PDB file of N, CA and C in Angstrom:
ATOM      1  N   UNK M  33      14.375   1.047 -12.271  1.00  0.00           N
ATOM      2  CA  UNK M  33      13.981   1.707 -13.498  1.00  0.00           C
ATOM      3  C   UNK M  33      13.045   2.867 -13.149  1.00  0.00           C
ATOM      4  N   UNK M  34      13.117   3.514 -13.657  1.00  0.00           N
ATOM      5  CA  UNK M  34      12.440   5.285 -13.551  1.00  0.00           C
ATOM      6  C   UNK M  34      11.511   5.212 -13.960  1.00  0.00           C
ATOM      7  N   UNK M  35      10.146   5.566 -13.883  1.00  0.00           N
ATOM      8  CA  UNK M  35       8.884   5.944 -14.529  1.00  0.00           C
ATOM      9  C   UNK M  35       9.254   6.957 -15.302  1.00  0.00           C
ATOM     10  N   UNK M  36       8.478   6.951 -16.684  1.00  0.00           N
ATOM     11  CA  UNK M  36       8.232   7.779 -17.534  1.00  0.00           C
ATOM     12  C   UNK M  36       7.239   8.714 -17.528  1.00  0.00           C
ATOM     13  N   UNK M  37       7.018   9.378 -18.441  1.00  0.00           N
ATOM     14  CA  UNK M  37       5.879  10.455 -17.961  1.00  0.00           C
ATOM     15  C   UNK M  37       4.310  10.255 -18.066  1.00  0.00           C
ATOM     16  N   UNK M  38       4.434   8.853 -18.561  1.00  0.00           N
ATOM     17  CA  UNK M  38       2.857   8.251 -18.402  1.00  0.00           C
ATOM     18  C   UNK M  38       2.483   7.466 -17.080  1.00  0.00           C
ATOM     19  N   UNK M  39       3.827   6.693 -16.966  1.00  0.00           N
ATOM     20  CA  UNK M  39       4.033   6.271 -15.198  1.00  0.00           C
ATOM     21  C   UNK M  39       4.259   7.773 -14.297  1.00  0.00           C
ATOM     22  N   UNK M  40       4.576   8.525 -14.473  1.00  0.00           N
ATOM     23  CA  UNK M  40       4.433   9.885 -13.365  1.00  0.00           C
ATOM     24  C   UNK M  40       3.135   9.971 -13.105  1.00  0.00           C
ATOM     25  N   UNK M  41       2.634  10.192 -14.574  1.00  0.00           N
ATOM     26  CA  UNK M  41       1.142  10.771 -14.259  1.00  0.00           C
ATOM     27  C   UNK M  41       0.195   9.487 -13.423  1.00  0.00           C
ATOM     28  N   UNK M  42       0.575   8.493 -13.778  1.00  0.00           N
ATOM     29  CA  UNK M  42      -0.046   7.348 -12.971  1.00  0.00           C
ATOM     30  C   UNK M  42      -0.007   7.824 -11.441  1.00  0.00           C
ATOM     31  N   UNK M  43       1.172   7.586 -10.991  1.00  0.00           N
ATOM     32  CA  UNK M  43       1.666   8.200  -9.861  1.00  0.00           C
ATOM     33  C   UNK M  43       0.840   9.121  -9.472  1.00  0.00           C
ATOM     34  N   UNK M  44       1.276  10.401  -9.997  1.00  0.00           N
ATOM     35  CA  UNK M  44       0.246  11.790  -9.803  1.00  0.00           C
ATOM     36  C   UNK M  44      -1.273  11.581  -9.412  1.00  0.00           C
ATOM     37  N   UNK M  45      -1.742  11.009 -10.144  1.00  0.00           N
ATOM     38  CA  UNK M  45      -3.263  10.677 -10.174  1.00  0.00           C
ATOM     39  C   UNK M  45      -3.610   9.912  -9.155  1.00  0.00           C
ATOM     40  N   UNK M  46      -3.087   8.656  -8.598  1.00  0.00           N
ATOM     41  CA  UNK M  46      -3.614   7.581  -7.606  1.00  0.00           C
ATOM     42  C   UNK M  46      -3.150   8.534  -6.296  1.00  0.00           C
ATOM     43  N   UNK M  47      -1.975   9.284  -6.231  1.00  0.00           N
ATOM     44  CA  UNK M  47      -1.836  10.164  -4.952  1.00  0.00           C
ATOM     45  C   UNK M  47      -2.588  11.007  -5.028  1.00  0.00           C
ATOM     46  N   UNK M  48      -2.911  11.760  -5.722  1.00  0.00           N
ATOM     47  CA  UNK M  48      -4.139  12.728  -5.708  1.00  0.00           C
ATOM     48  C   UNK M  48      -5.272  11.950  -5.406  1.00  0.00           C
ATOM     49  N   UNK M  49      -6.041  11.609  -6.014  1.00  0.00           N
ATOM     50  CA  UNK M  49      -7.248  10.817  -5.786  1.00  0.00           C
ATOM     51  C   UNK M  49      -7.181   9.880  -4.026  1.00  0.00           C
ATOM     52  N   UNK M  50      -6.236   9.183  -3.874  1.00  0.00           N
ATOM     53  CA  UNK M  50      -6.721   8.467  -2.757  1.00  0.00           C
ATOM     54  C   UNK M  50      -5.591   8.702  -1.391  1.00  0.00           C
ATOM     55  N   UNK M  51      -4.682   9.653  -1.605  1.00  0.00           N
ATOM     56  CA  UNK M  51      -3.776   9.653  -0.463  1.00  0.00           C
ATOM     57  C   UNK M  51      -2.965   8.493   0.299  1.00  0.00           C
ATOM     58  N   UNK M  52      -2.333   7.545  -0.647  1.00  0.00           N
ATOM     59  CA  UNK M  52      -2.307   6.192  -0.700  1.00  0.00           C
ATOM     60  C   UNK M  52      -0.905   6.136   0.888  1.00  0.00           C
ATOM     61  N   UNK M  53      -0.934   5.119   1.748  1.00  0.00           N
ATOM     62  CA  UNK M  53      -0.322   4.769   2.583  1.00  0.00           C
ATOM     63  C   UNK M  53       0.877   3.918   2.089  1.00  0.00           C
ATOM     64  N   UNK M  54       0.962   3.200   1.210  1.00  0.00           N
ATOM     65  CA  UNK M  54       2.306   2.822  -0.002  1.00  0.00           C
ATOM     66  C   UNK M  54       1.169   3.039  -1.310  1.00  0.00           C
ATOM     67  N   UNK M  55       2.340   3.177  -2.234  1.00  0.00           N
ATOM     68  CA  UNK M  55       2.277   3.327  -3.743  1.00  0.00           C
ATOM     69  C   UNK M  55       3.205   2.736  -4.520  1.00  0.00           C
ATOM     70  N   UNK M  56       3.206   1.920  -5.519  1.00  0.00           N
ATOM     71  CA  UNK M  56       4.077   1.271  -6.142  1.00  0.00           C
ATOM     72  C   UNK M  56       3.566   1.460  -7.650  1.00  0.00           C
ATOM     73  N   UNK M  57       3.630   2.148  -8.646  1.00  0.00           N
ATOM     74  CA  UNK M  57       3.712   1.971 -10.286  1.00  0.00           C
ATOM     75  C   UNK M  57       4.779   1.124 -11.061  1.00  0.00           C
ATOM     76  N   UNK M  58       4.438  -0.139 -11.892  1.00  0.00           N
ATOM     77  CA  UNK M  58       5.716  -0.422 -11.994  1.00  0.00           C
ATOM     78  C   UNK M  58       5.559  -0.410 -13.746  1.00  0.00           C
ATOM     79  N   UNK M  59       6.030  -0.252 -14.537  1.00  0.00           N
ATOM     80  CA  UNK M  59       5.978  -0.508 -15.885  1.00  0.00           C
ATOM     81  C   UNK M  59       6.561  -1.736 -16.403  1.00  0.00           C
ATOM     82  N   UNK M  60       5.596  -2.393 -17.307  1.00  0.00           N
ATOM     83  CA  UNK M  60       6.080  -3.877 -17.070  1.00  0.00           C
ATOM     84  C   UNK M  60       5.864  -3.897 -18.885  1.00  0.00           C
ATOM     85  N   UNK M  61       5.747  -2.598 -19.115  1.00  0.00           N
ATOM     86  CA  UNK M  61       6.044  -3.114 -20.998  1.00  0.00           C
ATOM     87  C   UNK M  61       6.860  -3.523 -21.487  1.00  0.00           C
ATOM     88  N   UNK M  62       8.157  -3.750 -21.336  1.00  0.00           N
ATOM     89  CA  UNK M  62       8.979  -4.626 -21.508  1.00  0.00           C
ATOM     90  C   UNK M  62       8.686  -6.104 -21.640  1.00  0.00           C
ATOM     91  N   UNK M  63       7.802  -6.543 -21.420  1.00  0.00           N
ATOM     92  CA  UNK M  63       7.791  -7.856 -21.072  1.00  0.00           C
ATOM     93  C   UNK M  63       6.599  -8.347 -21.932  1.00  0.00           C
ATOM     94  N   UNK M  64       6.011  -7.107 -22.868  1.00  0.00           N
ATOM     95  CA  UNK M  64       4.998  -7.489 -23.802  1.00  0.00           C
ATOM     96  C   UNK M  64       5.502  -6.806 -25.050  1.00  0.00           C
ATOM     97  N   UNK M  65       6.966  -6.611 -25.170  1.00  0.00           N
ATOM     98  CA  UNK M  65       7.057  -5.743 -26.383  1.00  0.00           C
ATOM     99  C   UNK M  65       6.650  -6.779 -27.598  1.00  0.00           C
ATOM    100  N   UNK M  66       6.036  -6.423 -28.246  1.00  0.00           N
ATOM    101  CA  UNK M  66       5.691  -7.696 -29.720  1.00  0.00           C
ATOM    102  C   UNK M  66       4.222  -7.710 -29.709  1.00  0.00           C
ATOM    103  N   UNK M  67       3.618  -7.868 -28.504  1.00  0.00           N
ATOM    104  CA  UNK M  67       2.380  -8.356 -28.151  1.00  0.00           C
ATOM    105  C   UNK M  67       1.604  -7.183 -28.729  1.00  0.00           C
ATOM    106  N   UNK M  68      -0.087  -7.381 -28.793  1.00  0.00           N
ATOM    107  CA  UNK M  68      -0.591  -6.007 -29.254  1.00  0.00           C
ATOM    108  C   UNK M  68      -0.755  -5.665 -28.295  1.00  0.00           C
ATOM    109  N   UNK M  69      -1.443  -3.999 -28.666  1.00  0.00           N
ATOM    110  CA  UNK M  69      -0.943  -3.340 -27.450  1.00  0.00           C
ATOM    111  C   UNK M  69      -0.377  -2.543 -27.539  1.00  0.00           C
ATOM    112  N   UNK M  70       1.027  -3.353 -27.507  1.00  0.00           N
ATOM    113  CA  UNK M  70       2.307  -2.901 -27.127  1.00  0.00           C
ATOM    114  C   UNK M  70       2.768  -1.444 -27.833  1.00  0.00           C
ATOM    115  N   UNK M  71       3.307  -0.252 -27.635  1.00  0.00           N
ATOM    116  CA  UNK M  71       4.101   0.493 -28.365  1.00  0.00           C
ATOM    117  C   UNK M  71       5.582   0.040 -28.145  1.00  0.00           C
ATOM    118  N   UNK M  72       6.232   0.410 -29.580  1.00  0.00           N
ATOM    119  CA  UNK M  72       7.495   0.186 -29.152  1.00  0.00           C
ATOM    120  C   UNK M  72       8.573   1.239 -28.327  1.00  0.00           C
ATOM    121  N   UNK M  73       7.911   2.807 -27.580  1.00  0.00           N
ATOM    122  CA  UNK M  73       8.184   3.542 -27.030  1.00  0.00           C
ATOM    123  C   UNK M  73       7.772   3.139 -25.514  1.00  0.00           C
ATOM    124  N   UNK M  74       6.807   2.423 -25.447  1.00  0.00           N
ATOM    125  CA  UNK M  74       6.897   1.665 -24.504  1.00  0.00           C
ATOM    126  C   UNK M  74       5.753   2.482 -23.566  1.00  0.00           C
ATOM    127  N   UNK M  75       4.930   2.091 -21.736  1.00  0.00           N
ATOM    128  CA  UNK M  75       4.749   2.625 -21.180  1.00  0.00           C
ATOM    129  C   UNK M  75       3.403   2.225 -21.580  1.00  0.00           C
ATOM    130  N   UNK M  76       2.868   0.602 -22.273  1.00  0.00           N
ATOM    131  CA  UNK M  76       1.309   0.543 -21.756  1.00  0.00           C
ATOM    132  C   UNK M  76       1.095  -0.727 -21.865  1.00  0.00           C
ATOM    133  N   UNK M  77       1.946  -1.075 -20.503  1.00  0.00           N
ATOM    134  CA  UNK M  77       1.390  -2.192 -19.099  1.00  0.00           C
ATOM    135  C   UNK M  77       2.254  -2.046 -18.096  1.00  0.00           C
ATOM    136  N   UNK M  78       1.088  -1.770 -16.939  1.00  0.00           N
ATOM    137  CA  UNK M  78       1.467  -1.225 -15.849  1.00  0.00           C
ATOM    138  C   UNK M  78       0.928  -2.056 -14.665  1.00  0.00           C
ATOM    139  N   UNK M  79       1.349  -1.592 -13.567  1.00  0.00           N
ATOM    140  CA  UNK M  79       1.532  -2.368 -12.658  1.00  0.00           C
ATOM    141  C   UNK M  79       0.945  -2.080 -11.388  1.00  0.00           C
ATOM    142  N   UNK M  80       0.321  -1.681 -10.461  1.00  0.00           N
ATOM    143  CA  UNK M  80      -0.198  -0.440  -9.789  1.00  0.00           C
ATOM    144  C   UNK M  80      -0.586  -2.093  -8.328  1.00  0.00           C
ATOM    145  N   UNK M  81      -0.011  -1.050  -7.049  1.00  0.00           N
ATOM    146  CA  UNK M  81       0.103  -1.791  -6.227  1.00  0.00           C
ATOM    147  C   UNK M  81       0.048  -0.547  -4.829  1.00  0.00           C
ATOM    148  N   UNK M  82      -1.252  -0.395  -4.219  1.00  0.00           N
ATOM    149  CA  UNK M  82      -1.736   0.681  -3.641  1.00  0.00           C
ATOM    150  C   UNK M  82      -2.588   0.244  -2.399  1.00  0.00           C
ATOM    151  N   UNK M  83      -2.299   0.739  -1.022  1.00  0.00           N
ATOM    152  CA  UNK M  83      -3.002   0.564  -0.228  1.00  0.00           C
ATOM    153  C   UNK M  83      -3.317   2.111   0.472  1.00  0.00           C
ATOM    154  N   UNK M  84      -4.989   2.388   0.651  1.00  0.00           N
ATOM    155  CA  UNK M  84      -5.222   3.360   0.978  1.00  0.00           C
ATOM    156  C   UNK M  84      -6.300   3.059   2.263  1.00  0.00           C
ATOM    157  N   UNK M  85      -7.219   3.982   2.700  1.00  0.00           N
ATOM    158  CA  UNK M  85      -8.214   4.224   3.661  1.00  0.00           C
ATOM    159  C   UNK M  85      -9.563   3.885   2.814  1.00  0.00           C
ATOM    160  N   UNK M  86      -9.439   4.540   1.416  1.00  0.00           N
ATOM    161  CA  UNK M  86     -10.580   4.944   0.740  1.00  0.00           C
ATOM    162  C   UNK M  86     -11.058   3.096   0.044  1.00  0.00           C
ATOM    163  N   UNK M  87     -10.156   2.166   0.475  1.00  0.00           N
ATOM    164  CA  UNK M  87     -10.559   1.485   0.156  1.00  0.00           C
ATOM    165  C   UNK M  87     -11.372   0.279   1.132  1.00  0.00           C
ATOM    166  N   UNK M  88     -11.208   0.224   2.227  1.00  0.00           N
ATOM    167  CA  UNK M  88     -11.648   0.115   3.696  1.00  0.00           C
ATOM    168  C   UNK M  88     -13.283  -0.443   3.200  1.00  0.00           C
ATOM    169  N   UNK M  89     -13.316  -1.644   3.401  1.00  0.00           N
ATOM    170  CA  UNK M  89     -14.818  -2.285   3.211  1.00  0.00           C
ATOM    171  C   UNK M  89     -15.409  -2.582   1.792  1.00  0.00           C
ATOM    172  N   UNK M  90     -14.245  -2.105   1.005  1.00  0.00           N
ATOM    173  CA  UNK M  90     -14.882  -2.033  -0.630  1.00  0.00           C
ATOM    174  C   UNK M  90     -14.632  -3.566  -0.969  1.00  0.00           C
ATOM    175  N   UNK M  91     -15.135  -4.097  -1.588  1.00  0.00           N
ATOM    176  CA  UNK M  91     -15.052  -5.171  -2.602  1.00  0.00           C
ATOM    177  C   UNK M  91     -13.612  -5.095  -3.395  1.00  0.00           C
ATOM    178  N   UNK M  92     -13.166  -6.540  -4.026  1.00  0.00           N
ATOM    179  CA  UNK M  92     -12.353  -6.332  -4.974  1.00  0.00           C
ATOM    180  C   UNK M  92     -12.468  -5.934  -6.048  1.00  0.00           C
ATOM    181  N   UNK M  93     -14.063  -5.860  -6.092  1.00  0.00           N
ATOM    182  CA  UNK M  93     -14.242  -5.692  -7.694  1.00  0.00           C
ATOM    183  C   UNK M  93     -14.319  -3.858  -7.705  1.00  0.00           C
ATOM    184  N   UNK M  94     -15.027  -3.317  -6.444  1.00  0.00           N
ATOM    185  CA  UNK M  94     -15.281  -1.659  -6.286  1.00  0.00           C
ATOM    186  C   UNK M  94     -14.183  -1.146  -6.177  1.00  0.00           C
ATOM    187  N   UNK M  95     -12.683  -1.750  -5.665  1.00  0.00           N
ATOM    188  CA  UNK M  95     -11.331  -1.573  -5.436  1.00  0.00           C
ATOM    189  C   UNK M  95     -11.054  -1.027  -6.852  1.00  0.00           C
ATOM    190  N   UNK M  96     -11.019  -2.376  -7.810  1.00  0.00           N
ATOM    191  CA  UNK M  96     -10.402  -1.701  -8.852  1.00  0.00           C
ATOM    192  C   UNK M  96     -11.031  -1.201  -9.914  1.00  0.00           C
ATOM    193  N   UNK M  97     -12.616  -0.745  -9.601  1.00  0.00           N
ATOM    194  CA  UNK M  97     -13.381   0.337 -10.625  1.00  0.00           C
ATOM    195  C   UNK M  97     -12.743   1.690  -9.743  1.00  0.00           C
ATOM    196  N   UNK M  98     -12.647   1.688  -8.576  1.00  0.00           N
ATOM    197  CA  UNK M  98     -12.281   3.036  -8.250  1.00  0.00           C
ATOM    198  C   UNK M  98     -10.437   3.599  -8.444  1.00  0.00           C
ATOM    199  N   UNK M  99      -9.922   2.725  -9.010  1.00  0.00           N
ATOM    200  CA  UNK M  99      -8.910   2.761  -9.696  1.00  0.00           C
ATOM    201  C   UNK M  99      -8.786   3.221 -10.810  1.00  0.00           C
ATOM    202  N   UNK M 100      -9.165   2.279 -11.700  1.00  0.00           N
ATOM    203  CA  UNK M 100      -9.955   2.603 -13.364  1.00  0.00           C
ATOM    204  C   UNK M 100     -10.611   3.791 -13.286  1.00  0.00           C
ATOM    205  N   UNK M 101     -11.254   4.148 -12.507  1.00  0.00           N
ATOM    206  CA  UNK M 101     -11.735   5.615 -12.728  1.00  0.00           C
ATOM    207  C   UNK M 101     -11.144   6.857 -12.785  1.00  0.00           C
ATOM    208  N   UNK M 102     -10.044   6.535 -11.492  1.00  0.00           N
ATOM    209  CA  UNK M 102      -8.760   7.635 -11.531  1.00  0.00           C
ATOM    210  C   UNK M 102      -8.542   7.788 -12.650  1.00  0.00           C
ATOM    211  N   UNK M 103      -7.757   6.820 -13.109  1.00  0.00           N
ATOM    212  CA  UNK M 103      -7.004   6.186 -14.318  1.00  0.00           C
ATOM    213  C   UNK M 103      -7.546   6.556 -15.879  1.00  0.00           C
ATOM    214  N   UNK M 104      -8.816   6.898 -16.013  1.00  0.00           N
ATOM    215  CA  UNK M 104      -9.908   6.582 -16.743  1.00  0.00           C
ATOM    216  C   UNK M 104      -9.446   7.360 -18.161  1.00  0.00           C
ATOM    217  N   UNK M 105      -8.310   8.406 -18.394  1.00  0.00           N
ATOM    218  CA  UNK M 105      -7.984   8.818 -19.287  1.00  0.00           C
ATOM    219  C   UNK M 105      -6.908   8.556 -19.669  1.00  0.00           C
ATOM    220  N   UNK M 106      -6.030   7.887 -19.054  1.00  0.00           N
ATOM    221  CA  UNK M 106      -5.064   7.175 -19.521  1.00  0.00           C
ATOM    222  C   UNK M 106      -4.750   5.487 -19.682  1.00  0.00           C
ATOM    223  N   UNK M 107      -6.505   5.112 -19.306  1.00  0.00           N
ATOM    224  CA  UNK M 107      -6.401   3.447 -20.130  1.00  0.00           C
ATOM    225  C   UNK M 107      -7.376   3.592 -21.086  1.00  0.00           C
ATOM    226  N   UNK M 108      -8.028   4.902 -21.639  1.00  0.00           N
ATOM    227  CA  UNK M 108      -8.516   5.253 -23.058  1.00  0.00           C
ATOM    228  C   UNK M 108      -7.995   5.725 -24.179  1.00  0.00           C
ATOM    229  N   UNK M 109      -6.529   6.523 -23.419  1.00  0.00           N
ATOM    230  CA  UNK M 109      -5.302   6.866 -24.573  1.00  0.00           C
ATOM    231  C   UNK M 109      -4.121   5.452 -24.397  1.00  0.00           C
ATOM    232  N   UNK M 110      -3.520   5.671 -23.651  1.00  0.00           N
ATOM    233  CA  UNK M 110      -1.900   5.027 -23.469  1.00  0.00           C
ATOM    234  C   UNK M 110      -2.025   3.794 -22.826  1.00  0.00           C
ATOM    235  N   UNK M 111      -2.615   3.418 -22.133  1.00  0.00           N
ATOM    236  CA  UNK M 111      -1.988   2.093 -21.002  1.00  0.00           C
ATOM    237  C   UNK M 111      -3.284   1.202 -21.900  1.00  0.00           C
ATOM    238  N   UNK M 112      -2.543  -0.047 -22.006  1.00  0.00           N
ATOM    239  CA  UNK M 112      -3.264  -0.617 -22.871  1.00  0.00           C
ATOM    240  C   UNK M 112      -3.896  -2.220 -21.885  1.00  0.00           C
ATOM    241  N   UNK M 113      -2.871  -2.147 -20.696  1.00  0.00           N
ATOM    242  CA  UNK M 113      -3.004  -2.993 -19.661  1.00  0.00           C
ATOM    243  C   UNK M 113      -2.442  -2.648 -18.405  1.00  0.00           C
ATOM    244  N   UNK M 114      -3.383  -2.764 -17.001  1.00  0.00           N
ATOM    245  CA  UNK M 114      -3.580  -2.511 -15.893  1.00  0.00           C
ATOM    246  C   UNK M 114      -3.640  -3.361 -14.948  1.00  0.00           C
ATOM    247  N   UNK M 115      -2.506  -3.836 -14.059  1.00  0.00           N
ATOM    248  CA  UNK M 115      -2.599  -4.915 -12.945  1.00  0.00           C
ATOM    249  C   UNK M 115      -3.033  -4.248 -11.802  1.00  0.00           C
ATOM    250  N   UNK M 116      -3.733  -4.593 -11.158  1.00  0.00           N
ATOM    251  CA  UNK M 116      -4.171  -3.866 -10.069  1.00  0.00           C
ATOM    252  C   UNK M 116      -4.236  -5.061  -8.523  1.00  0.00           C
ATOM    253  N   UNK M 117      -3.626  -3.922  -7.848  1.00  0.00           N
ATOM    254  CA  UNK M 117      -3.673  -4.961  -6.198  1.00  0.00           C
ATOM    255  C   UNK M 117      -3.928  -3.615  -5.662  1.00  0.00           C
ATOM    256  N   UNK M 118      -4.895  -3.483  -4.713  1.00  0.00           N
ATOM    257  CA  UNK M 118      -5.457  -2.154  -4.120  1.00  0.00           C
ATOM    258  C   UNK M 118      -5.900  -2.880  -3.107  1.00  0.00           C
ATOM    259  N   UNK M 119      -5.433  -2.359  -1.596  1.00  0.00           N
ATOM    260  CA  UNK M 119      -5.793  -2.889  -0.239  1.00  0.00           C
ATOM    261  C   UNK M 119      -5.693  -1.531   0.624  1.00  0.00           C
ATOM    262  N   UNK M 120      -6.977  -2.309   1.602  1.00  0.00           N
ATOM    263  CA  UNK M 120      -6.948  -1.086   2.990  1.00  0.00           C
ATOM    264  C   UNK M 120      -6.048  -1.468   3.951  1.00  0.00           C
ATOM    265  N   UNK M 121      -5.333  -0.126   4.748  1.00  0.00           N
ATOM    266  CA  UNK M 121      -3.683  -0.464   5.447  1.00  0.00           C
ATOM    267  C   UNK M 121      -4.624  -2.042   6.857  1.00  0.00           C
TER     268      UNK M 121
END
């Protein structure tokens, strides 16, 4: 399945910000359509599965504030939920 243009920009943003060694966005709204949240256009719960350098000694918890921060304007508009697995290679 293809990312949409809120999953691009996901994309866009975590490669910009951390120069990631794999990257994986997956959109998993499908699987909460009904739930709140949810739009029925879909594209807010996501999936984010990233190993970089920048994360090298961080905590799990500093892992995924420095995620959320990337992120930080699109889980205040659109993404209404954020899975996060962020590891150093």
């Amino acid at each position: 399945m293809s990312l949409g243009p809120v999953g691009q920009r996901i994309m866009q943003k975590l490669t910009d910000a951390f120069a990631p060694a794999e990257l994986e966005v997956i959109d998993e709204s499908h699987k909460h359509a009904g739930h709140a949240g949810a739009r029925p256009e879909g594209e807010t719960h996501f999936k984010v599965v990233i190993v970089a350098d920048a994360f090298k000694g961080a905590s799990l918890v500093h892992r995924h504030r420095l995620v959320n921060q990337a992120l930080a304007e699109e889980l205040a508009d659109r993404v209404h939920a954020l899975s996060i697995s962020a590891n150093a290679p």
